[in-house]
Short mmCIF file of C-alpha atoms and ligand atoms in Angstrom, two decimals:
data_model
loop_
_atom_site.label_atom_id
_atom_site.label_comp_id
_atom_site.label_asym_id
_atom_site.label_seq_id
_atom_site.Cartn_x
_atom_site.Cartn_y
_atom_site.Cartn_z
CA MET A 187 44.95 109.29 284.70
CA ASN A 188 41.53 107.35 284.79
CA ILE A 189 40.89 106.54 287.52
CA LEU A 190 38.00 103.13 288.46
CA ILE A 191 36.40 103.58 292.27
CA LEU A 192 34.91 99.54 292.95
CA GLY A 193 31.89 100.21 294.56
CA SER A 194 28.76 101.66 295.78
CA GLY A 195 28.36 102.83 298.75
CA GLY A 196 29.02 106.32 300.72
CA ARG A 197 32.73 105.15 301.59
CA GLU A 198 33.59 105.62 297.46
CA HIS A 199 30.84 108.41 297.35
CA ALA A 200 33.57 110.49 299.86
CA LEU A 201 36.41 108.63 297.68
CA ALA A 202 34.44 109.89 294.31
CA TRP A 203 34.49 113.17 295.47
CA ALA A 204 37.51 113.51 297.46
CA VAL A 205 39.90 112.28 294.17
CA LYS A 206 37.56 114.12 291.51
CA GLN A 207 39.56 117.09 293.41
CA SER A 208 43.10 115.98 292.10
CA PRO A 209 44.06 117.46 288.76
CA LYS A 210 45.86 114.37 289.10
CA CYS A 211 42.13 112.69 287.73
CA ASP A 212 41.01 112.71 284.32
CA ARG A 213 38.12 110.00 283.67
CA LEU A 214 36.66 109.21 287.16
CA ILE A 215 34.87 106.03 286.83
CA VAL A 216 32.54 103.75 289.87
CA ALA A 217 31.99 100.60 289.54
CA PRO A 218 28.82 100.02 290.70
CA GLY A 219 27.73 103.23 291.77
CA ASN A 220 24.83 105.06 293.62
CA ALA A 221 23.29 107.80 292.13
CA GLY A 222 25.00 110.16 294.31
CA ILE A 223 28.07 108.77 292.53
CA ALA A 224 26.07 108.93 288.91
CA LEU A 225 26.60 113.14 289.41
CA LEU A 226 30.68 113.34 289.63
CA ALA A 227 31.50 110.07 288.22
CA GLU A 228 31.07 107.33 285.14
CA CYS A 229 29.13 104.71 286.50
CA ALA A 230 29.43 100.75 285.12
CA ASP A 231 27.90 98.41 286.04
CA ILE A 232 30.45 95.59 287.05
CA ASP A 233 30.38 92.03 288.55
CA ILE A 234 33.06 94.09 291.68
CA LEU A 235 33.94 90.17 292.79
CA ASP A 236 35.36 88.78 289.83
CA GLY A 237 39.11 90.00 289.57
CA ALA A 238 38.76 88.96 285.76
CA ALA A 239 36.03 90.99 284.48
CA VAL A 240 38.45 93.72 286.36
CA VAL A 241 40.75 93.41 284.49
CA THR A 242 38.79 93.05 281.88
CA PHE A 243 37.47 95.99 282.06
CA CYS A 244 40.43 98.22 283.34
CA GLU A 245 42.02 97.39 280.19
CA GLU A 246 38.91 97.99 278.40
CA ASN A 247 38.40 101.68 279.42
CA THR A 248 42.56 101.91 279.52
CA VAL A 249 42.25 102.33 283.50
CA ASP A 250 45.59 103.40 285.30
CA PHE A 251 44.73 103.00 288.89
CA VAL A 252 42.06 101.35 290.60
CA ILE A 253 41.11 101.89 294.42
CA VAL A 254 39.12 98.87 295.81
CA GLY A 255 36.42 100.08 298.47
CA PRO A 256 34.94 97.51 300.11
CA GLU A 257 36.10 94.05 301.89
CA ALA A 258 34.61 91.55 300.09
CA PRO A 259 35.90 92.17 297.02
CA LEU A 260 39.28 91.77 298.65
CA ALA A 261 39.08 89.02 300.44
CA ALA A 262 38.23 87.04 297.15
CA GLY A 263 41.41 88.64 295.13
CA VAL A 264 40.36 91.32 292.77
CA ALA A 265 43.60 93.11 293.90
CA ASP A 266 45.96 90.49 293.37
CA ALA A 267 43.84 89.61 289.66
CA ALA A 268 44.66 93.02 288.49
CA ARG A 269 48.42 93.79 289.88
CA ALA A 270 49.32 90.01 287.82
CA ALA A 271 47.33 92.19 285.41
CA GLY A 272 50.38 94.83 285.24
CA LEU A 273 47.14 97.29 287.09
CA LEU A 274 48.69 99.94 289.93
CA THR A 275 46.10 98.92 292.27
CA PHE A 276 45.37 100.38 296.06
CA GLY A 277 44.35 97.81 298.28
CA PRO A 278 45.36 94.02 300.37
CA SER A 279 45.24 90.69 298.13
CA ALA A 280 43.71 87.88 299.65
CA ALA A 281 46.34 87.19 301.90
CA ALA A 282 46.26 90.48 303.59
CA ALA A 283 43.07 91.36 303.98
CA GLN A 284 43.21 87.74 306.59
CA LEU A 285 43.80 90.27 308.71
CA GLU A 286 39.75 91.15 308.12
CA ALA A 287 38.11 88.54 306.16
CA SER A 288 39.58 85.47 309.68
CA LYS A 289 39.33 87.42 313.74
CA THR A 290 41.92 84.08 314.49
CA PHE A 291 43.94 85.20 311.69
CA THR A 292 44.32 88.16 313.46
CA LYS A 293 44.36 86.99 316.66
CA GLU A 294 47.88 84.87 315.68
CA VAL A 295 49.90 87.31 313.02
CA CYS A 296 49.19 90.08 317.56
CA ASP A 297 51.01 86.86 319.22
CA ALA A 298 53.84 86.34 316.99
CA CYS A 299 54.46 90.48 317.02
CA GLY A 300 53.72 91.10 320.71
CA ALA A 301 50.90 93.66 319.32
CA PRO A 302 48.68 94.48 322.51
CA THR A 303 45.18 92.56 322.49
CA ALA A 304 42.31 90.90 324.35
CA ASP A 305 43.29 87.39 325.78
CA TRP A 306 41.53 84.25 323.38
CA ALA A 307 41.35 81.32 322.34
CA ARG A 308 39.56 79.66 319.35
CA PHE A 309 37.57 76.60 318.55
CA THR A 310 35.84 74.51 316.59
CA ASP A 311 34.00 71.90 319.00
CA GLU A 312 30.43 73.38 320.77
CA ALA A 313 31.37 71.40 324.10
CA ALA A 314 35.03 73.03 323.60
CA ALA A 315 33.71 76.71 323.22
CA LEU A 316 30.88 76.38 326.28
CA ALA A 317 33.36 74.84 328.28
CA TYR A 318 35.88 77.64 328.31
CA ILE A 319 32.88 80.07 328.70
CA ARG A 320 31.79 78.22 332.21
CA VAL A 321 35.40 78.93 333.40
CA THR A 322 36.20 82.53 332.02
CA GLY A 323 32.57 83.59 332.97
CA ALA A 324 30.83 86.83 331.46
CA PRO A 325 30.92 89.63 330.48
CA VAL A 326 33.30 87.71 326.86
CA VAL A 327 33.22 88.29 324.13
CA VAL A 328 31.75 85.83 321.87
CA LYS A 329 33.08 86.44 317.35
CA ALA A 330 32.74 83.89 314.59
CA ASP A 331 36.03 83.73 312.64
CA GLY A 332 34.32 84.62 308.94
CA LEU A 333 33.38 87.88 307.14
CA ALA A 334 29.45 87.60 308.93
CA ALA A 335 29.03 91.43 307.89
CA GLY A 336 28.35 93.29 311.20
CA LYS A 337 26.79 89.66 313.14
CA GLY A 338 29.28 88.53 313.76
CA VAL A 339 30.25 89.89 317.37
CA VAL A 340 28.11 88.99 320.09
CA VAL A 341 29.47 91.01 323.43
CA ALA A 342 27.73 88.41 325.92
CA MET A 343 27.40 90.59 329.39
CA THR A 344 25.83 87.10 330.54
CA LEU A 345 26.80 83.60 330.23
CA ALA A 346 23.95 82.67 328.93
CA GLU A 347 23.97 85.21 325.64
CA ALA A 348 27.43 83.30 325.64
CA GLU A 349 26.10 80.65 325.70
CA ALA A 350 23.43 81.10 323.10
CA ALA A 351 26.14 82.83 320.99
CA VAL A 352 28.40 79.93 321.07
CA SER A 353 25.51 77.64 320.62
CA ASP A 354 24.21 79.77 317.16
CA MET A 355 27.48 80.34 315.84
CA LEU A 356 28.59 76.68 316.06
CA GLY A 357 24.92 75.39 315.04
CA GLY A 358 25.32 76.98 311.70
CA SER A 359 23.64 80.34 312.24
CA LEU A 360 25.63 82.53 309.96
CA GLY A 361 27.59 79.95 307.62
CA SER A 362 31.05 78.72 307.22
CA ALA A 363 32.01 82.42 309.07
CA GLY A 364 30.73 80.80 311.99
CA ALA A 365 32.42 77.30 311.59
CA SER A 366 34.74 78.01 314.82
CA VAL A 367 34.48 81.40 317.17
CA VAL A 368 37.49 82.80 319.00
CA ILE A 369 36.15 83.89 322.86
CA GLU A 370 37.91 86.78 323.64
CA GLU A 371 38.25 88.90 326.88
CA PHE A 372 36.24 91.77 326.71
CA MET A 373 37.63 95.11 327.28
CA GLU A 374 36.64 97.93 328.95
CA GLY A 375 37.13 101.08 327.43
CA GLU A 376 36.44 103.39 324.45
CA GLU A 377 36.78 102.69 321.49
CA ALA A 378 38.23 104.82 318.12
CA SER A 379 39.74 104.53 314.88
CA PHE A 380 42.91 104.91 313.86
CA PHE A 381 43.46 104.69 309.87
CA VAL A 382 47.14 103.43 308.44
CA LEU A 383 48.20 103.70 304.77
CA SER A 384 50.60 100.95 304.83
CA ASP A 385 52.67 100.40 301.10
CA GLY A 386 54.09 96.80 302.77
CA GLN A 387 57.26 98.39 304.89
CA ASP A 388 56.54 102.06 305.71
CA VAL A 389 53.30 103.38 307.00
CA LEU A 390 51.78 107.06 306.90
CA ALA A 391 48.43 107.76 310.08
CA VAL A 392 45.93 109.64 307.12
CA GLY A 393 43.56 110.51 310.57
CA THR A 394 41.42 108.36 313.13
CA ALA A 395 37.39 108.94 313.95
CA GLN A 396 35.01 107.82 315.73
CA ASP A 397 31.64 105.34 314.89
CA HIS A 398 28.12 105.17 315.75
CA LYS A 399 27.63 102.05 316.08
CA ARG A 400 24.43 101.47 318.09
CA VAL A 401 21.01 102.93 315.91
CA GLY A 402 19.48 104.79 318.59
CA ASP A 403 20.65 108.00 320.56
CA GLY A 404 22.66 107.45 323.77
CA ASP A 405 24.17 104.31 322.29
CA THR A 406 20.74 102.35 322.28
CA GLY A 407 19.26 99.65 320.68
CA PRO A 408 21.12 97.39 317.97
CA ASN A 409 24.28 97.69 316.32
CA THR A 410 24.08 98.95 312.87
CA GLY A 411 27.23 99.38 310.32
CA GLY A 412 27.12 102.75 311.56
CA MET A 413 25.34 105.79 311.99
CA GLY A 414 27.80 108.71 312.33
CA ALA A 415 31.16 109.75 312.52
CA TYR A 416 33.24 112.27 313.01
CA SER A 417 36.56 113.39 312.80
CA PRO A 418 39.24 114.05 314.68
CA ALA A 419 38.69 111.41 318.56
CA PRO A 420 39.99 113.32 320.41
CA VAL A 421 40.50 110.36 323.01
CA LEU A 422 42.99 108.69 319.96
CA THR A 423 45.34 111.32 320.92
CA ASP A 424 48.79 111.76 319.66
CA ALA A 425 50.54 110.30 322.14
CA ILE A 426 48.95 107.12 321.56
CA ALA A 427 48.31 107.09 318.56
CA THR A 428 52.45 107.30 317.99
CA GLN A 429 51.77 104.24 320.70
CA ALA A 430 49.56 103.11 318.41
CA LEU A 431 51.34 102.99 315.68
CA ASP A 432 54.78 101.80 317.11
CA LEU A 433 53.10 99.29 319.23
CA ILE A 434 50.73 97.40 316.80
CA VAL A 435 50.33 98.80 313.26
CA ARG A 436 54.18 98.75 312.36
CA PRO A 437 54.41 95.36 314.55
CA THR A 438 51.13 94.43 312.64
CA VAL A 439 52.65 95.14 308.92
CA THR A 440 56.36 93.98 309.64
CA GLU A 441 54.86 90.42 310.80
CA MET A 442 52.99 90.64 307.26
CA ALA A 443 55.97 90.78 304.67
CA ARG A 444 57.82 88.83 307.22
CA ARG A 445 55.28 85.71 306.73
CA GLY A 446 55.84 86.90 302.54
CA THR A 447 52.43 87.93 302.68
CA PRO A 448 53.34 92.33 302.91
CA PHE A 449 49.93 94.57 303.46
CA GLN A 450 49.18 97.70 300.90
CA GLY A 451 46.27 99.69 301.40
CA VAL A 452 44.67 100.73 304.50
CA LEU A 453 44.79 98.82 307.74
CA TYR A 454 41.12 100.68 309.44
CA ALA A 455 42.96 99.76 313.89
CA GLY A 456 39.65 99.68 315.70
CA LEU A 457 41.10 100.12 318.89
CA MET A 458 40.22 100.35 323.34
CA ILE A 459 41.75 103.00 324.73
CA ARG A 460 41.29 102.58 328.89
CA ASP A 461 44.01 104.66 331.12
CA GLY A 462 46.03 106.47 328.41
CA GLN A 463 46.89 102.58 325.92
CA ALA A 464 45.47 101.78 323.18
CA ARG A 465 45.03 97.72 322.90
CA LEU A 466 43.47 96.17 319.61
CA VAL A 467 40.53 95.16 319.04
CA GLU A 468 40.01 94.11 315.53
CA TYR A 469 41.64 95.63 311.85
CA ASN A 470 39.38 96.16 309.02
CA VAL A 471 41.03 95.99 305.79
CA ARG A 472 39.12 99.39 303.92
CA PHE A 473 38.50 102.17 304.46
CA GLY A 474 35.10 102.53 307.50
CA ASP A 475 32.34 103.67 306.07
CA PRO A 476 31.02 105.94 307.23
CA GLU A 477 33.87 106.99 308.43
CA ALA A 478 35.96 107.84 304.68
CA GLN A 479 33.24 110.38 304.75
CA VAL A 480 34.66 112.13 307.34
CA LEU A 481 38.55 111.38 306.75
CA MET A 482 37.71 112.39 303.15
CA MET A 483 36.32 115.43 304.27
CA ARG A 484 39.51 116.64 305.89
CA LEU A 485 42.19 115.11 303.63
CA GLY A 486 40.17 116.38 299.76
CA ALA A 487 42.09 116.56 297.11
CA GLN A 488 44.88 115.24 298.72
CA ALA A 489 43.61 111.53 299.48
CA LEU A 490 44.53 110.39 295.76
CA ASP A 491 48.40 111.21 296.12
CA LEU A 492 48.34 109.30 299.29
CA MET A 493 46.35 106.69 298.14
CA LEU A 494 49.19 106.76 295.05
CA ALA A 495 52.34 107.21 297.39
CA CYS A 496 50.96 103.43 298.82
CA ALA A 497 50.12 101.77 296.04
CA GLU A 498 53.54 103.08 294.60
CA GLY A 499 55.50 101.90 296.92
CA ARG A 500 56.53 105.54 298.10
CA LEU A 501 54.60 106.02 301.74
CA ALA A 502 58.57 106.94 303.27
CA GLU A 503 59.03 110.10 301.59
CA ALA A 504 54.66 110.74 301.19
CA GLY A 505 53.21 113.41 304.29
CA VAL A 506 49.64 114.11 305.43
CA THR A 507 49.12 118.24 305.06
CA TRP A 508 46.74 119.13 307.90
CA ALA A 509 43.94 121.11 308.09
CA ASP A 510 43.00 122.20 312.00
CA ASP A 511 39.68 121.19 311.40
CA HIS A 512 37.08 118.63 312.36
CA ALA A 513 34.05 116.51 310.20
CA LEU A 514 31.32 115.00 311.41
CA THR A 515 28.70 113.00 309.41
CA VAL A 516 24.81 111.70 310.31
CA VAL A 517 23.97 109.42 308.36
CA MET A 518 20.46 108.87 307.28
CA ALA A 519 18.30 105.05 307.36
CA ALA A 520 15.27 103.79 306.48
CA ARG A 521 12.47 103.52 308.90
CA GLY A 522 13.06 100.21 310.04
CA TYR A 523 17.13 99.96 309.74
CA PRO A 524 19.12 97.51 310.96
CA GLY A 525 15.70 95.12 310.89
CA ALA A 526 13.13 95.14 307.61
CA TYR A 527 13.35 98.43 305.93
CA ALA A 528 10.54 99.24 302.74
CA LYS A 529 12.52 99.95 299.63
CA GLY A 530 12.02 103.24 296.84
CA SER A 531 10.52 106.07 299.44
CA VAL A 532 11.55 109.69 297.55
CA ILE A 533 13.79 111.46 298.93
CA GLY A 534 13.48 115.17 298.45
CA GLY A 535 15.43 118.31 299.18
CA LEU A 536 18.34 117.17 298.14
CA ASP A 537 18.97 119.15 295.58
CA ASP A 538 19.31 122.96 297.38
CA LEU A 539 21.69 121.74 300.13
CA PRO A 540 25.25 123.71 299.12
CA GLU A 541 27.76 121.36 298.51
CA ASP A 542 31.58 122.68 298.33
CA SER A 543 34.60 121.63 300.02
CA ARG A 544 32.96 121.91 303.78
CA HIS A 545 28.76 120.68 302.68
CA MET A 546 28.76 117.44 301.48
CA VAL A 547 25.38 114.70 301.13
CA PHE A 548 27.31 110.89 300.28
CA HIS A 549 24.95 108.46 298.39
CA ALA A 550 25.00 104.96 300.77
CA GLY A 551 21.26 103.75 298.79
CA THR A 552 20.20 105.59 296.42
CA ALA A 553 19.30 104.79 292.82
CA LEU A 554 17.67 107.58 290.21
CA LYS A 555 14.26 107.01 289.87
CA ASP A 556 11.87 109.08 287.37
CA GLY A 557 14.08 112.20 287.50
CA GLN A 558 13.39 111.23 291.51
CA VAL A 559 16.11 109.92 293.65
CA ILE A 560 15.20 106.38 295.80
CA ALA A 561 15.72 105.02 299.18
CA THR A 562 17.32 101.33 298.04
CA GLY A 563 19.17 100.78 300.54
CA GLY A 564 19.42 100.42 304.61
CA ARG A 565 21.72 103.45 305.47
CA VAL A 566 20.58 105.98 302.14
CA LEU A 567 22.83 109.53 303.34
CA ALA A 568 25.31 110.59 305.02
CA ILE A 569 25.35 114.28 305.35
CA THR A 570 28.76 115.69 306.40
CA ALA A 571 29.67 119.20 307.64
CA ARG A 572 33.31 120.47 308.49
CA GLY A 573 33.85 122.88 310.86
CA ALA A 574 37.14 125.30 312.77
CA SER A 575 35.09 123.09 315.56
CA LEU A 576 33.80 119.66 315.99
CA ALA A 577 30.37 121.77 317.99
CA GLU A 578 30.50 123.95 314.31
CA ALA A 579 30.68 120.51 312.28
CA GLN A 580 27.54 119.04 313.95
CA ALA A 581 25.38 121.85 313.66
CA GLU A 582 25.88 122.38 310.16
CA ALA A 583 26.18 119.23 309.40
CA TYR A 584 22.31 118.78 311.34
CA ALA A 585 21.33 121.88 310.04
CA MET A 586 21.27 119.85 306.47
CA VAL A 587 19.24 116.98 307.90
CA GLY A 588 16.19 119.02 308.71
CA ARG A 589 16.34 119.91 304.68
CA ILE A 590 15.80 116.52 303.17
CA ASP A 591 12.74 116.44 303.24
CA TRP A 592 12.46 111.81 303.57
CA PRO A 593 9.54 110.80 305.95
CA ASP A 594 10.55 108.21 305.39
CA GLY A 595 13.47 107.95 306.89
CA PHE A 596 14.96 108.34 310.56
CA CYS A 597 19.00 109.83 312.40
CA ARG A 598 20.69 109.83 315.53
CA ARG A 599 20.47 113.01 316.59
CA ASP A 600 23.82 113.14 319.11
CA ILE A 601 26.32 112.45 316.39
CA GLY A 602 29.23 113.09 318.48
CA TRP A 603 28.66 113.57 321.75
CA ARG A 604 31.51 111.70 323.30
CA ALA A 605 33.50 114.67 322.11
CA LEU A 606 31.43 117.17 323.09
P1 AMP B 926 35.16 93.32 315.78
O1 AMP B 926 33.71 92.84 314.92
O2 AMP B 926 35.11 92.56 316.58
O3 AMP B 926 35.34 94.95 315.31
O4 AMP B 926 33.22 93.59 316.80
C1 AMP B 926 32.42 95.09 316.79
C2 AMP B 926 32.26 95.14 317.65
O5 AMP B 926 32.02 94.45 319.59
C3 AMP B 926 33.75 96.42 318.64
O6 AMP B 926 33.04 97.59 318.14
C4 AMP B 926 33.70 96.65 320.09
O7 AMP B 926 32.58 97.30 320.21
C5 AMP B 926 33.01 95.17 320.40
N1 AMP B 926 34.04 94.24 320.68
C6 AMP B 926 35.01 93.69 320.11
N2 AMP B 926 36.18 92.91 320.63
C7 AMP B 926 35.49 93.51 321.88
C8 AMP B 926 36.44 92.67 323.29
N3 AMP B 926 37.14 91.76 323.22
N4 AMP B 926 35.98 93.85 324.18
C9 AMP B 926 35.28 94.44 324.15
N5 AMP B 926 34.67 94.35 323.47
C10 AMP B 926 34.54 94.58 321.57
N1 LIG B 927 31.66 102.17 309.57
C1 LIG B 927 32.35 100.44 311.01
C2 LIG B 927 32.62 99.90 309.75
O1 LIG B 927 32.88 100.88 308.45
O2 LIG B 927 33.96 99.29 309.85
#
């Protein structure tokens, strides 16, 4: 079959890498793609936020299956447009993507289905919000309701920080995304990510992972999109996974169907785990980046079968074949990230690295220029390895990092530390 993947990051490179291994995949196109993706798929220059443009491209290229990588096209209704045109599509409708696009929406769904999460209140009025946090006190969490590219959450350890966050967001610092704010109880515990496919009715867990959001070793410095990840996450034990499915994910999927907006795609549940109990921190409606890199490394070709079963409403009969393995990915970013960074520096050493079912360099922000790979983004590469143990995966990944010649790049040196 002919398959189109939408997106251009490390996540989409990992999805393409896994899909390409399946004998079912004839032609693979990624839009817009990047320099790494171009080595294994065709790249097409389409506006992936434009549903009509995506549909036209699919019709002209006899695409049989569309996989939507990032949240922006989902929130923009690209999966709706594709399905309305009769295309088999992996990814939720715009209505169901509200589970990521609106914090208030998710909280209301949790309340409606009894899913455990932090206590919350929503405000559009600054004075009312400030009065509320003066009662709750700190620590407290202030969130912009809408999509804010990772900048919409302030975990305030002091009242002053919380007040500043409320005033900034309601004052318009994040534009319309911050026109209303959700103020949440601060939850303590260890965070882990749980990935569950849903075809609208049935669910299937496809893996666990732990991300490293801070830029510096030892979880210090500002937040980023994710500086590394590993899978499985030992803190998310089988017992907690079962509980999270039964108390959080399945009730959410049932509630979404009851509302007439069934969720089809991958539900990425961010969980806070404490004393053997999981509570929901947030939902994303797509695979994580860089979590997809470790999940795809472990799933391999079966990823395509699973996404197809999801899109065709056959999850009840699908299953995952798990190997007793571990994967770990180290993100290399441009010096300065997540602040200002330069673009265009040359990355060497990539050609000599192993690329097989246990080693892969996924590209996130690269382009080819005069035959050389150059950095074009903040997060640039995700160096990924699989091993019999997490320690082995870590050692393999950092051995690859050591062979990359990129003086303008940096990475964390401690990915995996919580589990090791
Ligand atoms: P979110 O975008 O909602 O996932 O929030 C980003 C990060 O903020 C999460 O990964 C957590 O580390 C932290 N966070 C969000 N909500 C809470 C909460 N209620 N209590 C503690 N930490 C939180
Ligand atoms: N790595 C976090 C995310 O994809 O949202």
